[in-house]
Short mmCIF file of C-alpha atoms in Angstrom, two decimals:
data_model
loop_
_atom_site.label_atom_id
_atom_site.label_comp_id
_atom_site.label_asym_id
_atom_site.label_seq_id
_atom_site.Cartn_x
_atom_site.Cartn_y
_atom_site.Cartn_z
CA UNK C 735 -13.58 23.97 0.30
CA UNK C 736 -12.78 21.64 -2.18
CA UNK C 737 -9.88 23.64 -3.59
CA UNK C 738 -8.56 23.64 0.07
CA UNK C 739 -8.71 20.08 0.12
CA UNK C 740 -6.66 19.63 -2.83
CA UNK C 741 -4.01 22.15 -1.98
CA UNK C 742 -3.56 19.83 1.67
CA UNK C 743 -3.14 16.87 -0.85
CA UNK C 744 -0.44 18.39 -3.00
CA UNK C 745 2.93 16.46 -1.80
CA UNK C 746 5.41 19.07 -1.54
CA UNK C 747 2.69 20.89 1.04
CA UNK C 748 2.68 17.78 3.58
CA UNK C 749 6.04 18.21 5.18
CA UNK C 750 5.47 22.00 5.53
CA UNK C 751 2.32 21.28 7.26
CA UNK C 752 3.81 18.87 9.48
CA UNK C 753 6.59 21.58 10.38
CA UNK C 754 3.99 23.99 11.20
CA UNK C 755 2.61 21.30 13.58
CA UNK C 756 6.01 20.46 14.89
CA UNK C 757 6.43 24.37 15.57
CA UNK C 758 3.46 25.02 17.25
CA UNK C 759 3.92 22.07 19.37
CA UNK C 760 7.45 23.34 20.49
CA UNK C 761 6.04 26.70 21.16
CA UNK C 762 3.06 24.93 22.99
CA UNK C 763 5.76 22.69 25.29
CA UNK C 764 7.92 25.88 26.25
CA UNK C 765 4.86 27.82 27.43
CA UNK C 766 3.21 24.91 29.23
CA UNK C 767 6.56 23.68 31.07
CA UNK C 768 8.09 27.10 31.62
CA UNK C 769 11.31 26.08 30.06
CA UNK C 770 13.90 28.78 30.35
CA UNK C 771 15.17 30.69 27.37
CA UNK C 772 18.82 29.32 27.98
CA UNK C 773 17.40 25.92 27.48
CA UNK C 774 15.44 26.17 24.57
CA UNK C 775 14.78 29.21 23.03
CA UNK C 776 10.96 30.00 21.72
CA UNK C 777 10.38 29.55 18.16
CA UNK C 778 9.79 33.31 17.77
CA UNK C 779 12.96 34.06 18.85
CA UNK C 780 14.97 31.61 16.54
CA UNK C 781 12.89 33.49 13.61
CA UNK C 782 13.89 36.82 14.83
CA UNK C 783 17.73 35.88 15.33
CA UNK C 784 17.47 34.11 11.69
CA UNK C 785 15.92 37.37 10.56
CA UNK C 786 18.34 39.77 12.09
CA UNK C 787 21.71 37.47 11.47
CA UNK C 788 20.71 36.52 8.09
CA UNK C 789 23.33 38.25 6.22
CA UNK C 790 26.14 36.91 8.75
CA UNK C 791 24.71 33.33 8.85
CA UNK C 792 24.81 33.30 4.80
CA UNK C 793 28.37 34.61 4.86
CA UNK C 794 29.23 31.42 7.63
CA UNK C 795 26.88 29.07 5.35
CA UNK C 796 29.54 29.71 2.37
CA UNK C 797 32.67 28.03 3.56
CA UNK C 798 30.53 24.99 4.80
CA UNK C 799 28.82 24.72 1.68
CA UNK C 800 32.01 24.82 -0.29
CA UNK C 801 33.56 22.33 2.08
CA UNK C 802 30.58 19.78 2.15
CA UNK C 803 30.55 20.02 -1.77
CA UNK C 804 34.28 19.59 -2.00
CA UNK C 805 34.26 16.64 0.31
CA UNK C 806 31.22 15.16 -1.55
CA UNK C 807 32.97 15.18 -4.90
CA UNK C 808 36.17 13.78 -3.33
CA UNK C 809 33.89 10.95 -2.22
CA UNK C 810 32.39 10.34 -5.53
CA UNK C 811 35.59 10.93 -7.19
CA UNK C 812 37.72 8.59 -5.28
CA UNK C 813 34.28 5.92 -3.87
CA UNK C 814 33.14 5.09 -7.85
CA UNK C 815 36.77 3.90 -9.05
CA UNK C 816 37.49 1.90 -5.81
CA UNK C 817 34.06 0.17 -5.94
CA UNK C 818 34.81 -0.32 -9.52
CA UNK C 819 37.77 -2.10 -8.84
CA UNK C 820 35.99 -4.03 -5.65
CA UNK C 821 33.45 -5.43 -8.01
CA UNK C 822 35.50 -6.11 -10.85
CA UNK C 823 38.34 -8.02 -8.86
CA UNK C 824 37.92 -10.77 -6.59
CA UNK C 825 41.56 -10.55 -5.13
CA UNK C 826 41.53 -6.78 -4.84
CA UNK C 827 37.99 -7.11 -3.01
CA UNK C 828 39.63 -9.51 -0.68
CA UNK C 829 42.43 -7.17 0.27
CA UNK C 830 40.93 -3.94 0.26
CA UNK C 831 37.09 -4.45 1.24
CA UNK C 832 37.36 -5.91 4.79
CA UNK C 833 39.80 -2.99 5.69
CA UNK C 834 37.24 -0.30 4.50
CA UNK C 835 34.36 -1.88 6.29
CA UNK C 836 36.59 -2.31 9.55
CA UNK C 837 38.06 1.25 9.17
CA UNK C 838 34.36 2.34 9.65
CA UNK C 839 34.32 1.30 13.20
CA UNK C 840 37.12 3.99 13.80
CA UNK C 841 35.11 7.27 14.94
CA UNK C 842 35.95 9.49 12.76
CA UNK C 843 34.85 12.16 14.55
CA UNK C 844 37.87 11.35 16.67
CA UNK C 845 40.29 11.77 13.64
CA UNK C 846 39.23 15.29 12.97
CA UNK C 847 41.26 17.07 15.35
CA UNK C 848 44.39 15.13 13.79
CA UNK C 849 43.03 17.00 10.32
CA UNK C 850 43.67 20.23 12.14
CA UNK C 851 47.28 19.08 13.45
CA UNK C 852 48.43 17.68 9.84
CA UNK C 853 46.85 20.70 7.77
CA UNK C 854 46.28 23.43 10.08
CA UNK C 855 42.90 25.76 10.32
CA UNK C 856 41.07 26.07 6.90
CA UNK C 857 39.61 24.54 4.31
CA UNK C 858 41.80 21.48 4.02
CA UNK C 859 40.76 19.59 7.49
CA UNK C 860 36.93 20.50 6.69
CA UNK C 861 37.08 19.01 3.30
CA UNK C 862 38.81 15.95 4.31
CA UNK C 863 36.58 15.47 7.40
CA UNK C 864 33.35 15.82 4.76
CA UNK C 865 35.27 13.68 2.60
CA UNK C 866 35.86 10.77 5.27
CA UNK C 867 32.18 10.98 6.12
CA UNK C 868 30.93 10.82 2.80
CA UNK C 869 33.11 8.11 1.01
CA UNK C 870 32.00 5.15 2.48
CA UNK C 871 28.28 5.10 1.78
CA UNK C 872 29.30 5.79 -1.85
CA UNK C 873 31.68 2.65 -2.27
CA UNK C 874 29.00 0.38 -0.54
CA UNK C 875 26.28 1.30 -3.02
CA UNK C 876 28.08 1.23 -6.08
CA UNK C 877 29.76 -2.25 -5.26
CA UNK C 878 26.52 -3.58 -4.70
CA UNK C 879 25.22 -2.00 -7.69
CA UNK C 880 28.07 -3.19 -10.03
CA UNK C 881 27.66 -6.73 -8.63
CA UNK C 882 23.71 -6.62 -8.78
CA UNK C 883 24.21 -6.76 -13.00
CA UNK C 884 22.26 -9.81 -14.25
CA UNK C 885 24.82 -12.75 -14.89
CA UNK C 886 22.61 -13.40 -18.32
CA UNK C 887 22.80 -9.87 -19.25
CA UNK C 888 26.54 -10.13 -19.25
CA UNK C 889 26.67 -13.20 -21.12
CA UNK C 890 24.43 -11.74 -23.79
CA UNK C 891 27.02 -8.84 -23.97
CA UNK C 892 29.62 -11.54 -24.16
CA UNK C 893 28.05 -13.42 -27.10
CA UNK C 894 27.86 -10.18 -28.80
CA UNK C 895 31.67 -10.18 -28.51
CA UNK C 896 31.65 -7.26 -26.35
CA UNK C 897 35.22 -5.67 -25.08
CA UNK C 898 35.23 -5.56 -21.18
CA UNK C 899 35.21 -1.86 -22.08
CA UNK C 900 32.10 -2.12 -23.93
CA UNK C 901 30.33 -4.35 -21.37
CA UNK C 902 31.20 -1.83 -18.43
CA UNK C 903 30.18 1.03 -20.72
CA UNK C 904 26.80 -0.27 -22.01
CA UNK C 905 25.68 -2.48 -19.22
CA UNK C 906 27.51 -2.40 -15.94
CA UNK C 907 27.91 1.33 -15.45
CA UNK C 908 24.28 2.46 -16.73
CA UNK C 909 22.95 -0.80 -14.54
CA UNK C 910 24.65 0.34 -11.39
CA UNK C 911 23.68 4.14 -11.63
CA UNK C 912 20.56 3.79 -9.30
CA UNK C 913 22.56 2.22 -6.64
CA UNK C 914 25.23 4.78 -6.84
CA UNK C 915 22.93 7.49 -6.92
CA UNK C 916 21.05 6.09 -3.52
CA UNK C 917 24.84 6.22 -2.00
CA UNK C 918 25.55 9.64 -3.33
CA UNK C 919 22.47 10.98 -1.57
CA UNK C 920 23.13 9.46 1.78
CA UNK C 921 26.92 10.43 0.91
CA UNK C 922 26.10 14.22 0.56
CA UNK C 923 23.94 14.51 3.88
CA UNK C 924 27.07 12.74 5.64
CA UNK C 925 29.32 15.52 3.94
CA UNK C 926 27.38 18.21 5.91
CA UNK C 927 28.05 16.52 9.21
CA UNK C 928 31.69 15.94 8.10
CA UNK C 929 32.41 19.43 7.45
CA UNK C 930 30.59 20.86 10.44
CA UNK C 931 32.32 18.36 12.59
CA UNK C 932 35.37 19.75 10.61
CA UNK C 933 34.58 23.54 11.75
CA UNK C 934 33.72 22.05 15.57
CA UNK C 935 37.46 21.13 15.98
CA UNK C 936 39.53 23.54 14.17
CA UNK C 937 38.14 26.59 12.34
CA UNK C 938 37.10 30.20 12.81
CA UNK C 939 34.35 30.12 9.98
CA UNK C 940 31.53 28.44 9.23
CA UNK C 941 28.25 27.01 10.37
CA UNK C 942 29.91 24.93 12.70
CA UNK C 943 32.08 27.43 14.22
CA UNK C 944 28.97 29.60 14.99
CA UNK C 945 27.43 26.60 16.69
CA UNK C 946 30.46 26.27 18.79
CA UNK C 947 30.63 29.65 19.67
CA UNK C 948 27.01 30.31 20.39
CA UNK C 949 26.74 27.21 22.83
CA UNK C 950 29.84 28.48 24.50
CA UNK C 951 27.98 32.22 24.64
CA UNK C 952 24.74 30.48 25.68
CA UNK C 953 23.29 32.22 22.48
CA UNK C 954 20.80 29.65 21.98
CA UNK C 955 18.46 31.23 19.43
CA UNK C 956 21.53 32.29 17.39
CA UNK C 957 22.59 28.43 17.78
CA UNK C 958 19.12 26.77 16.82
CA UNK C 959 19.20 29.43 13.94
CA UNK C 960 22.52 27.82 12.61
CA UNK C 961 21.16 24.38 12.80
CA UNK C 962 18.28 25.69 10.42
CA UNK C 963 20.71 27.17 7.95
CA UNK C 964 22.63 23.66 8.35
CA UNK C 965 19.62 21.82 7.33
CA UNK C 966 18.90 24.15 4.86
CA UNK C 967 22.00 23.36 3.01
CA UNK C 968 21.49 19.64 3.48
CA UNK C 969 18.16 19.93 1.80
CA UNK C 970 19.14 22.22 -0.90
CA UNK C 971 22.40 19.95 -2.01
CA UNK C 972 20.26 16.76 -1.74
CA UNK C 973 17.34 18.39 -3.54
CA UNK C 974 20.12 19.36 -6.57
CA UNK C 975 21.54 15.74 -6.55
CA UNK C 976 18.04 14.39 -6.90
CA UNK C 977 17.47 16.77 -9.90
CA UNK C 978 20.81 15.52 -11.40
CA UNK C 979 19.38 11.95 -10.67
CA UNK C 980 16.36 12.43 -12.67
CA UNK C 981 18.40 13.94 -15.70
CA UNK C 982 20.93 10.78 -15.64
CA UNK C 983 18.34 8.08 -15.19
CA UNK C 984 15.18 8.99 -16.38
CA UNK C 985 14.41 5.45 -16.97
CA UNK C 986 14.73 3.76 -13.74
CA UNK C 987 11.70 2.89 -12.03
CA UNK C 988 11.58 5.20 -9.28
CA UNK C 989 11.42 8.02 -12.15
CA UNK C 990 9.42 6.28 -14.59
CA UNK C 991 5.81 8.20 -13.68
CA UNK C 992 7.44 11.24 -14.89
CA UNK C 993 8.93 10.18 -17.85
CA UNK C 994 5.27 8.83 -18.99
CA UNK C 995 3.66 11.88 -18.34
CA UNK C 996 6.38 13.65 -20.21
CA UNK C 997 5.53 11.41 -23.09
CA UNK D 727 28.43 -44.87 -45.72
CA UNK D 728 31.43 -42.71 -45.13
CA UNK D 729 30.90 -40.66 -47.90
CA UNK D 730 27.40 -40.13 -47.22
CA UNK D 731 28.30 -39.01 -43.60
CA UNK D 732 30.78 -36.60 -45.15
CA UNK D 733 28.41 -34.89 -47.25
CA UNK D 734 26.07 -34.32 -44.29
CA UNK D 735 28.87 -32.86 -42.30
CA UNK D 736 29.57 -30.66 -44.85
CA UNK D 737 26.37 -29.43 -45.12
CA UNK D 738 25.65 -29.08 -41.38
CA UNK D 739 25.71 -25.83 -39.96
CA UNK D 740 26.43 -26.84 -36.26
CA UNK D 741 28.68 -29.72 -36.13
CA UNK D 742 28.95 -31.05 -32.64
CA UNK D 743 31.23 -34.02 -31.80
CA UNK D 744 31.91 -35.92 -28.61
CA UNK D 745 31.17 -32.98 -26.86
CA UNK D 746 31.27 -33.45 -23.12
CA UNK D 747 31.08 -30.70 -20.19
CA UNK D 748 32.24 -31.56 -16.78
CA UNK D 749 32.04 -28.51 -14.23
CA UNK D 750 34.95 -28.08 -11.51
CA UNK D 751 33.61 -27.18 -8.32
CA UNK D 752 34.82 -27.03 -4.71
CA UNK D 753 33.25 -30.14 -4.08
CA UNK D 754 34.92 -32.03 -7.03
CA UNK D 755 33.94 -32.59 -10.25
CA UNK D 756 30.30 -32.48 -11.57
CA UNK D 757 29.34 -33.85 -14.90
CA UNK D 758 27.08 -31.77 -16.76
CA UNK D 759 26.72 -33.44 -19.95
CA UNK D 760 28.17 -36.82 -21.42
CA UNK D 761 29.83 -36.98 -24.65
CA UNK D 762 27.32 -35.91 -27.62
CA UNK D 763 26.93 -35.89 -31.04
CA UNK D 764 25.01 -33.83 -33.29
CA UNK D 765 24.84 -32.71 -36.77
CA UNK D 766 22.10 -29.65 -37.42
CA UNK D 767 21.52 -28.73 -41.17
CA UNK D 768 21.18 -25.06 -42.47
CA UNK D 769 17.91 -23.96 -42.27
CA UNK D 770 16.95 -26.49 -39.84
CA UNK D 771 14.72 -26.04 -36.53
CA UNK D 772 16.06 -28.28 -33.81
CA UNK D 773 14.42 -28.47 -30.66
CA UNK D 774 15.89 -29.90 -27.45
CA UNK D 775 13.55 -30.89 -24.65
CA UNK D 776 14.86 -32.60 -21.21
CA UNK D 777 14.46 -32.55 -17.35
CA UNK D 778 16.12 -29.85 -15.23
CA UNK D 779 19.67 -29.47 -14.93
CA UNK D 780 20.06 -31.82 -17.85
CA UNK D 781 22.78 -30.08 -19.85
CA UNK D 782 20.51 -28.35 -22.14
CA UNK D 783 21.73 -24.67 -21.36
CA UNK D 784 25.19 -25.87 -20.79
CA UNK D 785 25.16 -27.20 -24.77
CA UNK D 786 23.76 -23.95 -25.90
CA UNK D 787 26.26 -21.80 -24.13
CA UNK D 788 29.15 -23.78 -25.69
CA UNK D 789 27.77 -23.50 -29.09
CA UNK D 790 27.56 -19.79 -28.25
CA UNK D 791 31.22 -20.01 -27.27
CA UNK D 792 30.65 -18.25 -23.93
CA UNK D 793 31.97 -21.62 -22.41
CA UNK D 794 34.46 -24.26 -23.73
CA UNK D 795 33.61 -27.86 -23.97
CA UNK D 796 35.64 -30.13 -21.70
CA UNK D 797 36.01 -32.81 -24.22
CA UNK D 798 35.17 -32.85 -28.18
CA UNK D 799 34.84 -30.11 -30.43
CA UNK D 800 32.00 -27.64 -32.06
CA UNK D 801 32.13 -26.61 -35.41
CA UNK D 802 29.68 -23.85 -36.40
CA UNK D 803 30.20 -23.72 -40.47
CA UNK D 804 33.65 -24.68 -40.98
CA UNK D 805 35.19 -23.05 -38.13
CA UNK D 806 35.65 -24.54 -34.43
CA UNK D 807 33.99 -22.53 -31.64
CA UNK D 808 36.57 -21.31 -29.20
CA UNK D 809 35.23 -17.72 -28.15
CA UNK D 810 32.08 -15.60 -28.79
CA UNK D 811 31.26 -15.47 -32.72
CA UNK D 812 29.30 -13.55 -34.81
CA UNK D 813 27.54 -16.72 -36.36
CA UNK D 814 24.79 -16.84 -33.57
CA UNK D 815 22.26 -14.56 -31.95
CA UNK D 816 20.82 -15.50 -28.59
CA UNK D 817 17.51 -15.07 -27.06
CA UNK D 818 17.41 -16.02 -22.99
CA UNK D 819 14.38 -16.62 -20.85
CA UNK D 820 13.72 -13.22 -19.85
CA UNK D 821 14.30 -10.66 -22.73
CA UNK D 822 17.15 -8.62 -20.69
CA UNK D 823 16.43 -5.62 -22.68
CA UNK D 824 18.19 -2.65 -21.53
CA UNK D 825 15.64 -0.01 -19.69
CA UNK D 826 17.69 2.82 -20.70
CA UNK D 827 17.53 2.10 -24.49
CA UNK D 828 14.79 2.24 -26.41
CA UNK D 829 13.38 -0.56 -28.22
CA UNK D 830 15.19 0.36 -31.52
CA UNK D 831 18.35 1.21 -29.51
CA UNK D 832 18.14 -2.85 -27.78
CA UNK D 833 17.87 -4.12 -30.83
CA UNK D 834 20.60 -2.17 -32.48
CA UNK D 835 23.07 -2.83 -29.64
CA UNK D 836 24.91 -5.95 -31.11
CA UNK D 837 25.38 -3.53 -33.93
CA UNK D 838 27.05 -0.95 -32.01
CA UNK D 839 29.33 -3.60 -30.36
CA UNK D 840 30.34 -4.80 -33.30
CA UNK D 841 31.01 -1.67 -34.92
CA UNK D 842 29.13 -2.18 -37.94
CA UNK D 843 27.62 0.15 -40.25
CA UNK D 844 24.71 1.79 -38.59
CA UNK D 845 23.19 3.16 -42.02
CA UNK D 846 22.83 -0.58 -43.24
CA UNK D 847 21.70 -2.20 -40.14
CA UNK D 848 19.17 0.76 -38.68
CA UNK D 849 16.97 -0.42 -41.73
CA UNK D 850 17.20 -3.98 -41.16
CA UNK D 851 16.57 -2.99 -37.64
CA UNK D 852 13.35 -1.45 -38.12
CA UNK D 853 12.17 -4.31 -40.63
CA UNK D 854 12.79 -6.74 -38.12
CA UNK D 855 10.56 -5.03 -35.67
CA UNK D 856 7.95 -4.20 -38.52
CA UNK D 857 8.23 -8.18 -39.24
CA UNK D 858 7.70 -9.06 -35.58
CA UNK D 859 4.96 -6.80 -35.31
CA UNK D 860 6.44 -3.94 -33.60
CA UNK D 861 6.51 -1.64 -35.98
CA UNK D 862 5.60 2.10 -34.36
CA UNK D 863 7.37 1.07 -31.06
CA UNK D 864 10.76 1.67 -32.02
CA UNK D 865 10.85 4.57 -29.57
CA UNK D 866 9.15 3.26 -26.72
CA UNK D 867 11.02 1.89 -23.56
CA UNK D 868 11.12 -2.11 -22.92
CA UNK D 869 8.98 -1.06 -19.70
CA UNK D 870 6.49 0.25 -21.75
CA UNK D 871 6.03 -3.39 -23.56
CA UNK D 872 3.95 -6.59 -22.61
CA UNK D 873 6.01 -9.36 -21.58
CA UNK D 874 5.30 -11.09 -25.12
CA UNK D 875 6.55 -8.15 -26.84
CA UNK D 876 9.63 -7.48 -25.03
CA UNK D 877 10.65 -11.04 -25.83
CA UNK D 878 10.22 -10.23 -29.60
CA UNK D 879 12.41 -7.41 -29.19
CA UNK D 880 14.83 -9.83 -27.77
CA UNK D 881 14.39 -11.93 -30.84
CA UNK D 882 14.98 -9.02 -33.19
CA UNK D 883 18.08 -8.05 -31.37
CA UNK D 884 19.50 -11.47 -31.90
CA UNK D 885 18.63 -11.26 -35.21
CA UNK D 886 19.69 -8.05 -36.16
CA UNK D 887 23.36 -8.73 -37.00
CA UNK D 888 22.09 -11.45 -39.65
CA UNK D 889 23.61 -14.37 -38.03
CA UNK D 890 23.53 -17.71 -39.41
CA UNK D 891 21.94 -19.31 -36.16
CA UNK D 892 19.21 -18.25 -33.60
CA UNK D 893 19.86 -19.84 -30.25
CA UNK D 894 16.77 -19.67 -27.84
CA UNK D 895 16.97 -20.60 -24.38
CA UNK D 896 13.56 -21.32 -22.94
CA UNK D 897 12.41 -18.02 -24.58
CA UNK D 898 9.00 -18.12 -23.75
CA UNK D 899 9.10 -19.85 -20.45
CA UNK D 900 7.91 -16.54 -18.48
CA UNK D 901 5.02 -16.04 -20.86
CA UNK D 902 1.30 -17.34 -19.97
CA UNK D 903 0.05 -20.15 -21.81
CA UNK D 904 -1.97 -18.22 -24.32
CA UNK D 905 0.87 -15.74 -25.18
CA UNK D 906 3.16 -18.57 -25.34
CA UNK D 907 1.32 -20.05 -27.93
CA UNK D 908 0.69 -17.23 -30.18
CA UNK D 909 4.76 -16.50 -29.69
CA UNK D 910 5.22 -20.10 -31.34
CA UNK D 911 3.31 -19.46 -34.43
CA UNK D 912 5.07 -15.77 -34.61
CA UNK D 913 8.68 -17.43 -33.94
CA UNK D 914 8.13 -20.11 -36.60
CA UNK D 915 7.00 -17.28 -39.07
CA UNK D 916 10.23 -15.24 -38.20
CA UNK D 917 12.29 -18.56 -38.48
CA UNK D 918 10.31 -19.37 -42.24
CA UNK D 919 11.04 -15.77 -43.25
CA UNK D 920 14.69 -15.22 -41.84
CA UNK D 921 15.61 -19.10 -43.28
CA UNK D 922 18.04 -19.27 -39.84
CA UNK D 923 19.21 -22.10 -38.39
CA UNK D 924 17.25 -22.35 -35.20
CA UNK D 925 18.39 -23.98 -31.78
CA UNK D 926 15.61 -23.93 -29.35
CA UNK D 927 15.86 -25.34 -25.60
CA UNK D 928 12.51 -25.82 -23.90
CA UNK D 929 10.59 -27.71 -21.11
CA UNK D 930 7.02 -27.65 -23.12
CA UNK D 931 6.71 -30.94 -25.08
CA UNK D 932 3.98 -29.26 -26.84
CA UNK D 933 5.81 -26.20 -28.06
CA UNK D 934 9.00 -28.70 -29.22
CA UNK D 935 6.56 -30.59 -31.40
CA UNK D 936 4.94 -27.58 -32.75
CA UNK D 937 8.27 -25.55 -33.64
CA UNK D 938 10.64 -28.40 -34.18
CA UNK D 939 12.00 -30.24 -37.78
CA UNK D 940 13.89 -32.45 -35.26
CA UNK D 941 13.76 -32.99 -31.23
CA UNK D 942 16.27 -34.08 -29.36
CA UNK D 943 15.28 -35.72 -25.92
CA UNK D 944 18.32 -35.40 -23.57
CA UNK D 945 18.49 -37.73 -20.36
CA UNK D 946 18.79 -36.96 -16.70
CA UNK D 947 22.12 -35.31 -15.41
CA UNK D 948 24.47 -35.87 -16.69
CA UNK D 949 22.55 -35.39 -20.11
CA UNK D 950 23.03 -37.47 -23.20
CA UNK D 951 20.83 -37.92 -26.14
CA UNK D 952 18.13 -40.13 -25.03
CA UNK D 953 16.15 -39.94 -28.46
CA UNK D 954 15.69 -37.83 -31.97
CA UNK D 955 12.26 -37.74 -33.30
CA UNK D 956 11.66 -36.16 -36.69
CA UNK D 957 8.38 -34.04 -37.00
CA UNK D 958 6.78 -34.32 -40.26
CA UNK D 959 4.05 -32.08 -39.94
CA UNK D 960 3.95 -30.08 -42.80
CA UNK D 961 4.71 -26.29 -42.74
CA UNK D 962 3.33 -23.76 -42.29
CA UNK D 963 1.77 -25.02 -38.75
CA UNK D 964 -1.26 -23.40 -37.61
CA UNK D 965 -2.23 -23.34 -34.26
CA UNK D 966 -4.80 -26.50 -34.86
CA UNK D 967 -1.81 -29.01 -35.40
CA UNK D 968 -2.02 -29.31 -31.19
CA UNK D 969 -5.23 -31.61 -32.25
CA UNK D 970 -3.71 -33.45 -34.87
CA UNK D 971 -3.18 -37.14 -34.53
CA UNK D 972 0.39 -37.20 -35.68
CA UNK D 973 1.09 -34.19 -33.11
CA UNK D 974 -1.00 -36.00 -29.98
CA UNK D 975 1.09 -39.17 -30.95
CA UNK D 976 4.50 -37.43 -30.80
CA UNK D 977 4.20 -35.57 -27.58
CA UNK D 978 2.61 -38.95 -26.02
CA UNK D 979 5.61 -40.51 -26.76
CA UNK D 980 8.25 -38.02 -25.98
CA UNK D 981 6.37 -37.49 -22.55
CA UNK D 982 6.76 -41.23 -21.92
CA UNK D 983 10.61 -40.42 -21.81
CA UNK D 984 10.50 -38.61 -18.77
CA UNK D 985 7.66 -40.46 -16.67
CA UNK D 986 10.31 -43.50 -17.54
CA UNK D 987 12.97 -41.54 -16.14
CA UNK D 988 10.57 -40.61 -13.23
CA UNK D 989 10.38 -44.57 -12.16
#
């Protein structure tokens, strides 16, 4: 009994327990309200579809994941240096930042078809769409991270006769790391959305394409199965990023408990 | 008369001549420090006290070369200060240790920045830590240390490159009263052992009297030297000097300056 209680308290088990409860409620609601399967499929049908179509879903997950990762990497590769420039220069900030914020009020989903016009069907429009969604959170968080370095800390480094590059390398960059990572985490989940949007508008492969087609054919279990795969992609990528964060900034307050236990 | 002045100036470690500071802001010019003359001898411990905003910190930052004076000049040794230089080590109110570096790596930061030979300075850093009572904490991270210990690490970092001068801006302001008294005794010992010229800024009159050879009292903004007191209490001073008549007399006299300014 005590062991069971301990198991329920394990942190990784809690979201799973909650998930099981939600699925049970879903099943319950379908039975009680007599929801027809062409509106909401029963959980068991989704599970069966997942089981039967697993190989196909997996092969469709590959292009989506690849597009997400490329889009995310582009967000990081462009976002962090741009944030550095914005945080480092008032002039650049005053020219670039307002426009960047303004550009975010344009619904990016509306732009996605344009990419198809420009780059045709295939990988490029998906990657660009993922990049477009993932880019902004990286910039905003990184700018905030670079700007929140304590002024006294910068003075301390200056008093040591540190060069601008040394200050950046030894103080500003590590100081901004936690903020950069929180931006990257938002970015990767949005990049999944971006990739799927890209697949919606112009693609013949990927989970987004499966979603599009299964809705058209009223294959709701397939559609739900595709959603599950999509969520899995998001969770796994997020988890990998979390792992990298632990390795890169083990000193940060959010990670410390583990460090002390390890030490 | 002139000859005596010149020999005094020749032996001075810090020579402040007609130094004034005016900040230019969008609201116009704000005078922070009226022209000040002060000469600090090699190995002397000078403490500056004054009300908030009287330009104490400005004075310290100008000596460190972090900001230029508006008028006059500051000489350290025989050089006029125009930019940050290696003759000073600074301690700020908060320890400003880098959380991603170990205690030893924090102390070694100035050595790294200046590109000094590690094999010479690492033993020095370790010896400093030992002297500050932190032997055995070299591989710990700053967050694993108490506030007083962190501030002692900051003092070691300020001394590691063997500067002639130790500048301290309210280094114990964030500590509780009891830790603060212990840190004062500790600082006295470190200064005597390393024979550094020390300039300390504080709000605490007892701290000033306990530590100083000379106390410089600054007036309200824009700051000017209101008085200079020589403290003749024998060294090394123990915490029991706090009850001595000479100590009480001096603190009362200095406190009277600020009460008068309030009226």
